[in-house]
XYZ file of C-alpha atoms in Angstrom:
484
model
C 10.479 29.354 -12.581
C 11.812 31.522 -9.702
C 15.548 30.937 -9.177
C 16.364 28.018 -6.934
C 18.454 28.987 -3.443
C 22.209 26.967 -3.768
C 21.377 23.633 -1.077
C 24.934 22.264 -2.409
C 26.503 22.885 1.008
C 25.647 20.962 4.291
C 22.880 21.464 6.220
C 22.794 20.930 9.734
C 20.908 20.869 12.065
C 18.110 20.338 9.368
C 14.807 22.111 9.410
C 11.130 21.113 11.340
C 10.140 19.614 7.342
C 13.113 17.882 7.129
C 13.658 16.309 11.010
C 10.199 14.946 10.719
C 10.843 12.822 7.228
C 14.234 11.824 8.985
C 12.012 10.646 11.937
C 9.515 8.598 9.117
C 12.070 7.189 7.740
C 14.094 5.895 11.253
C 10.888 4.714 12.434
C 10.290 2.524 9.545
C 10.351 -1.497 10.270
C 13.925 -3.185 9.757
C 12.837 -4.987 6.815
C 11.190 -2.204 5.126
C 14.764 -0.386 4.913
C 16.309 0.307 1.158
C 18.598 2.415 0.055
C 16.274 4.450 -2.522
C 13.470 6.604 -2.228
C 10.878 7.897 -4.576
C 8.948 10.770 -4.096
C 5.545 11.507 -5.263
C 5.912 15.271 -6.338
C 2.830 17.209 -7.791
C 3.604 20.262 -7.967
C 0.987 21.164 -5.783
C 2.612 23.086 -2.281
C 2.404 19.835 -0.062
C 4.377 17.657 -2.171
C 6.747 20.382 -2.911
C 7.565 20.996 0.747
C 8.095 17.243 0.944
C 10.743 17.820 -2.374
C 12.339 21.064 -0.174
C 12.596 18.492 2.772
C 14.136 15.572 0.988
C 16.501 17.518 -0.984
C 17.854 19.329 2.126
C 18.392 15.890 4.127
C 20.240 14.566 1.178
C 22.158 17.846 0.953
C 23.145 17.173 4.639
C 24.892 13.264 3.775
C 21.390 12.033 5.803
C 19.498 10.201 2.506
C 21.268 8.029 -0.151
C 19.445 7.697 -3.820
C 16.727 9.569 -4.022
C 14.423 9.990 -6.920
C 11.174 12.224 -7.973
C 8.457 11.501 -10.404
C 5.014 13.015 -11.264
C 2.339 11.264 -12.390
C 0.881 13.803 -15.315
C -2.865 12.433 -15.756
C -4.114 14.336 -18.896
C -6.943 15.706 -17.071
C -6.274 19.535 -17.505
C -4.869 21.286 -20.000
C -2.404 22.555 -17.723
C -0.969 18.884 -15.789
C 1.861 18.684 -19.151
C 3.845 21.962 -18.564
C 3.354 21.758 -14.069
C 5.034 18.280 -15.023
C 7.770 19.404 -16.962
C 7.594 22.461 -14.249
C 8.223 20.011 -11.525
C 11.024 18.392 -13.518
C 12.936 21.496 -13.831
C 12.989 22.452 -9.789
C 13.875 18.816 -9.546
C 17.189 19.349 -11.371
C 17.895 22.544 -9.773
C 17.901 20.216 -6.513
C 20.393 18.195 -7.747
C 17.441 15.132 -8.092
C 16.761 13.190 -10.669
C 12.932 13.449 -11.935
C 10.417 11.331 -14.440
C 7.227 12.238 -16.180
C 4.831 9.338 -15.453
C 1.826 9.496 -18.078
C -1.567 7.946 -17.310
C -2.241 6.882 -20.700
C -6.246 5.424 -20.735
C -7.468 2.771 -23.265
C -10.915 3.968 -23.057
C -13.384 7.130 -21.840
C -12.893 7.512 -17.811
C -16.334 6.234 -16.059
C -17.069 5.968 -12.920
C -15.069 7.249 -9.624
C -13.169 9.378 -11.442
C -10.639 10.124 -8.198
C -10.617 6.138 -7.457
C -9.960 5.747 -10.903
C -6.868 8.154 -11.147
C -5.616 7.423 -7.428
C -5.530 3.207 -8.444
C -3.505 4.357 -11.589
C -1.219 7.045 -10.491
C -0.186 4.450 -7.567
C 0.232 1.671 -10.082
C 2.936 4.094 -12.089
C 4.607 4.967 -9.069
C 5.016 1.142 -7.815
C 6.299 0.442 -11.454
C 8.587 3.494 -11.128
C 9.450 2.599 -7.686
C 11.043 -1.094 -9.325
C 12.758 0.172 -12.197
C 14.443 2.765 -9.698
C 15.468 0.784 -7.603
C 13.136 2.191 -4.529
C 11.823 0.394 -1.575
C 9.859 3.576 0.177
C 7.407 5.655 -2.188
C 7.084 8.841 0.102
C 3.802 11.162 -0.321
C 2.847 14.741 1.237
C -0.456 13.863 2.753
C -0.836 16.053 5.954
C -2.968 16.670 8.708
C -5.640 18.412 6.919
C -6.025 15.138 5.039
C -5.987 12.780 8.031
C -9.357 14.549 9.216
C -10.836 14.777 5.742
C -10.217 10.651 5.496
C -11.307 10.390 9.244
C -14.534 12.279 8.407
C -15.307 10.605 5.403
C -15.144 6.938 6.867
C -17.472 8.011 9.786
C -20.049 9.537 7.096
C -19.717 6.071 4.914
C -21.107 4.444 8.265
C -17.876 3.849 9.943
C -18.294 5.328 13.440
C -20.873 1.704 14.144
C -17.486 -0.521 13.319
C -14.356 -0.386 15.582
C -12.926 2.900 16.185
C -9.796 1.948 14.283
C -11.646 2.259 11.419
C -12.007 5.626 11.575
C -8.130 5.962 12.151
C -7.619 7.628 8.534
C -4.214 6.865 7.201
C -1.278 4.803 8.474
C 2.728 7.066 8.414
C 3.639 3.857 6.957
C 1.872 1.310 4.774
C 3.335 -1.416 2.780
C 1.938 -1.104 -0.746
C 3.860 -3.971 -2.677
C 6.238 -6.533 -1.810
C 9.289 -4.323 -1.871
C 7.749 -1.246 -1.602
C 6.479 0.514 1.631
C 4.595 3.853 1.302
C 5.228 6.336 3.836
C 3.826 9.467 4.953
C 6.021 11.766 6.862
C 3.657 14.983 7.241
C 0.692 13.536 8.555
C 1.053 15.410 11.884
C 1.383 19.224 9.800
C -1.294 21.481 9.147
C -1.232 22.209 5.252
C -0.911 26.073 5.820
C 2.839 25.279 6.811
C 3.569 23.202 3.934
C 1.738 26.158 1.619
C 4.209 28.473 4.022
C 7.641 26.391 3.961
C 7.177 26.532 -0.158
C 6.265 29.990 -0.295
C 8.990 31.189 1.669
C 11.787 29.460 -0.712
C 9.938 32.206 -3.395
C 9.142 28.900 -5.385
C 5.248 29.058 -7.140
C 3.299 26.273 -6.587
C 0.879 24.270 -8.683
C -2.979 25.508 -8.006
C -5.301 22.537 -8.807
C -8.975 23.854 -9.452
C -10.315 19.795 -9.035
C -9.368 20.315 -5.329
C -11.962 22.712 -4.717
C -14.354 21.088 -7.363
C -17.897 20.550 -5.286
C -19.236 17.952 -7.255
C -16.168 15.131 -5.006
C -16.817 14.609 -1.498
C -13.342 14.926 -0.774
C -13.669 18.927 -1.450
C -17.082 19.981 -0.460
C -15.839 18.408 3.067
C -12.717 20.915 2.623
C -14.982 23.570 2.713
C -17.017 23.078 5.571
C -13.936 22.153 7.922
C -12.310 25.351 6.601
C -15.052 26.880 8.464
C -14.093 25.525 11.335
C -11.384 26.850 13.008
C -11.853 24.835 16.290
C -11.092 21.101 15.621
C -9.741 19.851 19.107
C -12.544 17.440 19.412
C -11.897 16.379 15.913
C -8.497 16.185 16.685
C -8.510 14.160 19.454
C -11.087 11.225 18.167
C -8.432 10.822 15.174
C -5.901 10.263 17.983
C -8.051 7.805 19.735
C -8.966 5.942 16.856
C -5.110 5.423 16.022
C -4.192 4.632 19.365
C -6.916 2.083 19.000
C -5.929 0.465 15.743
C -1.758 0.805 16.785
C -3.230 -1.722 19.886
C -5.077 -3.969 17.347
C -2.508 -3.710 15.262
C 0.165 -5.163 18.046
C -1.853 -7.922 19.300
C -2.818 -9.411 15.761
C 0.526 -9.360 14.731
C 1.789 -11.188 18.075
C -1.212 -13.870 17.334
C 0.218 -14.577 13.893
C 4.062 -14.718 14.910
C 3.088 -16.860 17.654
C 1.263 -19.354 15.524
C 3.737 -18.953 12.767
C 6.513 -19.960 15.376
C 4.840 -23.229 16.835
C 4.026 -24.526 13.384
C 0.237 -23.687 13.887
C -0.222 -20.950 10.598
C 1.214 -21.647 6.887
C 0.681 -20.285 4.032
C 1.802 -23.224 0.792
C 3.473 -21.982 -2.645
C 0.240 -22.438 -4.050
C -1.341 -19.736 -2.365
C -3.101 -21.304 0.575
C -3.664 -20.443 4.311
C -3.566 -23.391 6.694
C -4.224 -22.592 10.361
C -4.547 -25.207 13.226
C -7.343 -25.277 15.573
C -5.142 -25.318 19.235
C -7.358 -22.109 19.843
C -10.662 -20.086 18.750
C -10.399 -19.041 15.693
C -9.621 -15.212 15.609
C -11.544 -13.152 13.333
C -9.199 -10.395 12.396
C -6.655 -13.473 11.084
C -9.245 -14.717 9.229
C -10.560 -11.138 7.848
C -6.773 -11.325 6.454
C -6.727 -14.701 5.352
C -9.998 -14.434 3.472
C -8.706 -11.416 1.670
C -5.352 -12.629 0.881
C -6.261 -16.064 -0.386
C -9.543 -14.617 -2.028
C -7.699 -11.624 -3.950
C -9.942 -9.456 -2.427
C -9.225 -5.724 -3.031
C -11.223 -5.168 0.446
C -12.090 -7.512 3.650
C -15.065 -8.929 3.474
C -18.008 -7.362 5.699
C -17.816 -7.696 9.571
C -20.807 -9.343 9.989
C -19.737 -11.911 7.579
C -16.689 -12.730 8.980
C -18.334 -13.513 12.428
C -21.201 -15.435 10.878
C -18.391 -17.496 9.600
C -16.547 -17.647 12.609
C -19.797 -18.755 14.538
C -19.996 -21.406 12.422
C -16.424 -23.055 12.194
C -16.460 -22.806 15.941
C -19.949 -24.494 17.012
C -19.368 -27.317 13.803
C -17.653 -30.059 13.991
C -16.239 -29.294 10.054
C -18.285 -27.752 7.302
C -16.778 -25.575 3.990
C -18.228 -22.383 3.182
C -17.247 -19.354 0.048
C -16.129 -16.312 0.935
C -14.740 -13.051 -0.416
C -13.241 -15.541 -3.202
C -11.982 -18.177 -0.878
C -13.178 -21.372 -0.328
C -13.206 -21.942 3.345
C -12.858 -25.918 5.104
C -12.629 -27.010 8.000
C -12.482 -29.795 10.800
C -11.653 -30.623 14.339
C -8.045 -29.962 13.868
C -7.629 -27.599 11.333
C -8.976 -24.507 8.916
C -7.907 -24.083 5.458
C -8.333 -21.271 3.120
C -7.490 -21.824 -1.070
C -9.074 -19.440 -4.088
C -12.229 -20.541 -4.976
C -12.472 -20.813 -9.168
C -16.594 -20.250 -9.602
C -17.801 -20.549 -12.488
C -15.054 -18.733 -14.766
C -12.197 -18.792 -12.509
C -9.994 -15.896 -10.918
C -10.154 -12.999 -13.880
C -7.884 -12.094 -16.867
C -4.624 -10.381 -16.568
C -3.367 -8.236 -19.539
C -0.100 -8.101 -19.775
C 1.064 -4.616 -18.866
C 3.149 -2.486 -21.528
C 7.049 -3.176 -21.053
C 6.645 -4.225 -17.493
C 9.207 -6.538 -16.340
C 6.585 -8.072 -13.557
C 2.746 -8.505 -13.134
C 0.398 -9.220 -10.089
C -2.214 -12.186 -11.287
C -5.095 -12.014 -9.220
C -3.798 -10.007 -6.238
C -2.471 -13.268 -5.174
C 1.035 -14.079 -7.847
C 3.858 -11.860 -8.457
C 5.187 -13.116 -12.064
C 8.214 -12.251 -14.080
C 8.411 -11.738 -17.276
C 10.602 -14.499 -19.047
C 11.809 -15.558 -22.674
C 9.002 -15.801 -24.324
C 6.470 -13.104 -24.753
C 3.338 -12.883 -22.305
C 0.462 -11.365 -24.127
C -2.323 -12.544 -20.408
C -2.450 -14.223 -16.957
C -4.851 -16.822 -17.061
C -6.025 -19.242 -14.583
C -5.187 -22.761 -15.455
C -8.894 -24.242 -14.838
C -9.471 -22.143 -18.025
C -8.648 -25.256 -19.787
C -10.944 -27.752 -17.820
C -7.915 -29.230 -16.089
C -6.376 -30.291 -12.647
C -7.469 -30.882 -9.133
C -9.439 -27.848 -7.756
C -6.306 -26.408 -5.958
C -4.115 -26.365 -9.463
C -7.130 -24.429 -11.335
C -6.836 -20.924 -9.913
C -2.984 -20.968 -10.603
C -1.558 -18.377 -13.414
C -0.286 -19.452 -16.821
C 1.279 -17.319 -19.433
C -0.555 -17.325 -22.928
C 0.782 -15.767 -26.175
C -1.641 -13.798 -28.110
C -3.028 -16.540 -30.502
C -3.651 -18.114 -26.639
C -0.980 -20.475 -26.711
C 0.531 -22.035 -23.331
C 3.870 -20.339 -23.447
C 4.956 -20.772 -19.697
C 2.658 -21.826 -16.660
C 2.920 -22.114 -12.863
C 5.713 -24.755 -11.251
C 3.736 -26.697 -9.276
C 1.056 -27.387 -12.132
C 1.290 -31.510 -13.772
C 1.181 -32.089 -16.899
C 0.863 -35.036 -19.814
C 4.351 -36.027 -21.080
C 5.801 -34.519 -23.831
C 3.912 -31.273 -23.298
C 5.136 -29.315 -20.223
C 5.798 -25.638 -21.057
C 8.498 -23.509 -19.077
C 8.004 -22.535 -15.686
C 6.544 -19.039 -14.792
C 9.172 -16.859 -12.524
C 6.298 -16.827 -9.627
C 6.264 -15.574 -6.076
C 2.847 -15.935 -4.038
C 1.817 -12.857 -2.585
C -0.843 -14.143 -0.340
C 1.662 -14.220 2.828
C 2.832 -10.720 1.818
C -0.533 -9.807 2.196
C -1.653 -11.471 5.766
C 1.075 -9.698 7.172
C 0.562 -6.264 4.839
C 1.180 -3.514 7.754
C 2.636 -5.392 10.394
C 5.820 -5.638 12.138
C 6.370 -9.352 11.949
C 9.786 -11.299 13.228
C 8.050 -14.290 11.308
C 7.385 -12.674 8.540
C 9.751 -13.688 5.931
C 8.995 -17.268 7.003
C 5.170 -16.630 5.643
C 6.122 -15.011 2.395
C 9.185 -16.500 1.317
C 11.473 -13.845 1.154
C 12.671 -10.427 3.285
C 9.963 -7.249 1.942
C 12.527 -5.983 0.344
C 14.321 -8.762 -1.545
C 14.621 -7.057 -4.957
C 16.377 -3.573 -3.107
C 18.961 -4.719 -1.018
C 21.068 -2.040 -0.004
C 21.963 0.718 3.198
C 18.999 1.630 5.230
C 17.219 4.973 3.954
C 17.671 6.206 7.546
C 20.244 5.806 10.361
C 19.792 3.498 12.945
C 16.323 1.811 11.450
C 17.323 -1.442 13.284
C 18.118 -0.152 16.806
C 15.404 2.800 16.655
C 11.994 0.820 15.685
C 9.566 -0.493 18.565
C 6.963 -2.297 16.777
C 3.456 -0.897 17.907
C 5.086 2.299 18.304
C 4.758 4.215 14.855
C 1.400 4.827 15.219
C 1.459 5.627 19.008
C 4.698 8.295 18.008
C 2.668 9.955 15.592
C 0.275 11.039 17.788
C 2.959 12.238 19.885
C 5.125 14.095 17.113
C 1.295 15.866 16.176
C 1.618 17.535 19.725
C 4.923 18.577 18.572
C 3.986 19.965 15.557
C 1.458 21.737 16.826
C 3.364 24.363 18.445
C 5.582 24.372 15.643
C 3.249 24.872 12.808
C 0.270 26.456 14.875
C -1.380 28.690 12.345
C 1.237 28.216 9.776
């Protein structure tokens, strides 16, 4: 390892790297503020730059806790000692770092980048808890905002909305608690690659990222070809001015209803939306999705079929995306629909303190020992909107603790499961919301209280503006990073 440069001493005023994660940070939502950070460090020269950045804000008295993990994914030789590598430039930074292991219970098959991407961001959110974090931070920069722009228009893309081809958000929330942010997305990669390399500290070279046989790289290599991208350029920043518009109206739709009593989401998980107006497809997109625990909307032309219908009859139900759909003159309701074998299976994770049943249940572990998540209707049991609710089995599939709101014959009620629903969480899942702890039951960040990660988060947020600013900081960066 080359010998680290002393960043003990102040630093002010802080570098371009380092005044634009300051910026992501400041920009972030009120209720998305916490005290920690975790940062997703590969050892690759992006992420690094993004280590360089943090450790010379927190250097400077400008960050509070800030951690660093890398998620080590057995897939080369090599990922153990760039790890350990990673570790060590860590703690010459004065930050603390952990080794996150992917460990697999079977052969990988199938999307082998899905695959790894759904697992290393399951560590990190588990890392992210025990940590204490409410902001996982990642390195992805401009080079990737085209790639993911590109790829959605050649999956078919460019004949939807042109938000959809708006590639990644700066911020996203990723779990209640934890928001994801992206503070480079407006920087070429050649000055991350340069920023790194001029602190004489070696990067990590990962051969998969030139591997031909993933999209993702044989796209690298034809834009790499292409020096001119202005046109390119400038559709990305119409397709996020686009969705930052969307993005402001829906959310003003939902507070509104929210505030007059006209949207509610119960304990059990269900969506409940007057009919004072037409119903709105993007709310129900979101509702569907939520209530459904859908990992995706459901298709467009779904969605408006369904709309079509609640508006021109009188009532009606209908299935969708997992949710059973009913309406009437005065009202729309949304609860899981069980099928035939009900939501799936939830193994309990390893040690984990917590555990998401069916995208739609946050559950804490309690005394006894949860061996799965199962859905109650397993059992034959309850009205149709008990059946789809979690219970906690031992491994000889006893009832060891089950959902609150589920009845039961006297004499035999287990414990209670520690639940939150996450269906409100999710309506409202990248949205700046006034209402929104009044849909999910708690502030985003009720497990991390503590000091904003940034100063002045409250008084410097404008919600619809994140988007819309990072199309302005690009310009910015531009002339800073032209060319590296």
């Amino acid at each position: 390892m080359a010998d680290m440069p002393d960043r003990t001493g102040p630093v002010d005023p802080p570098g371009p790297l380092a005044r634009l994660l300051h910026e992501a940070l400041t920009r972030l939502p009120a209720d998305r503020a916490s005290a920690g950070l975790l940062l997703a460090v590969s050892g690759g020269p992006d992420s690094l730059a993004l280590l360089l950045a943090a450790a010379e804000l927190r250097a400077a008295g400008r960050l509070a806790q800030v951690h660093v993990a890398t998620v080590d994914h057995a897939l080369r030789p090599e990922s153990a000692a760039e790890a350990i590598e990673v570790a060590c430039i860590s703690n010459a930074l004065g930050l603390s770092h952990t080794v996150l292991k992917w460990r697999r219970d079977g052969p990988l098959a199938g999307n082998l980048p899905a695959e790894a991407r759904a697992a290393r961001y399951a560590l990190l959110a588990r890392e992210a808890r025990r940590v204490g974090a409410g902001a996982l931070l990642t390195a992805h920069h401009l080079d990737d905002q085209t790639e993911t722009h590109l790829l959605a228009k050649a999956r078919g893309a460019a004949g939807a909305a042109g938000a959809a081809l708006a590639a990644m958000r700066p911020w996203r929330d990723l779990e209640p608690g934890l928001v994801l942010v992206r503070p480079f997305l407006s920087v070429r990669k050649a000055a991350l690659v340069e920023a790194v390399r001029g602190q004489g500290i070696a990067a990590v070279d990962d051969p998969s990222n030139r591997d031909l046989r993933f999209a993702r790289a044989r796209l690298r290599a034809e834009l790499s070809c292409q020096p001119d991208q202005a046109q390119l350029l400038q559709a990305l920043d119409d397709a996020q001015a686009q969705r930052a518009c969307e993005d402001a109206a829906l959310a003003e739709r939902i507070e509104r209803l929210t505030r007059v009593g006209h949207l509610s989401i119960s304990p059990l998980g269900e969506f409940e939306l007057g009919r004072s107006e037409p119903v709105d497809v993007s709310i129900l997109s979101r509702a569907v999705t939520a209530v459904g625990g859908g990992a995706y909307p459901s298709p467009r032309g779904a969605l408006e079929s369904l709309v079509h219908r609640v508006r021109n009859e009188s009532d009606g139900t209908a299935t969708l995306g997992g949710a059973q759909v009913t309406w009437s003159k005065t009202s729309l309701h949304l609860r899981r629909e069980y099928g035939r074998n009900g939501p799936p299976d939830l193994v309990w994770p390893a040690g984990a303190s917590q555990a998401c049943f069916d995208a739609r249940f946050d559950v804490e572990a309690g005394a006894e020992p949860i061996a799965r998540l199962v859905p109650y209707g397993r059992w034959g049991r309850g009205p149709l909107g008990h059946r789809t609710l979690p219970i906690g089995v031992n491994e000889a599939g006893a009832i060891v603790a089950a959902h609150p709101a589920l009845r039961w014959k006297q004499g035999e009620t287990p414990p209670a499961l520690a639940v939150c629903s996450r269906v409100g969480w999710r309506l409202c899942a990248d949205l700046a919301i006034e209402a929104r702890s009044v849909l999910t039951g708690r502030p985003q960040n009720a497990a991390n209280r503590g000091e904003p990660v940034g100063k002045g988060v409250a008084d410097t947020y404008i919600r619809g503006q994140v988007e819309a600013a990072c199309v302005a900081r690009r310009e910015v960066a531009r002339a800073h990073f032209q060319d590296g």
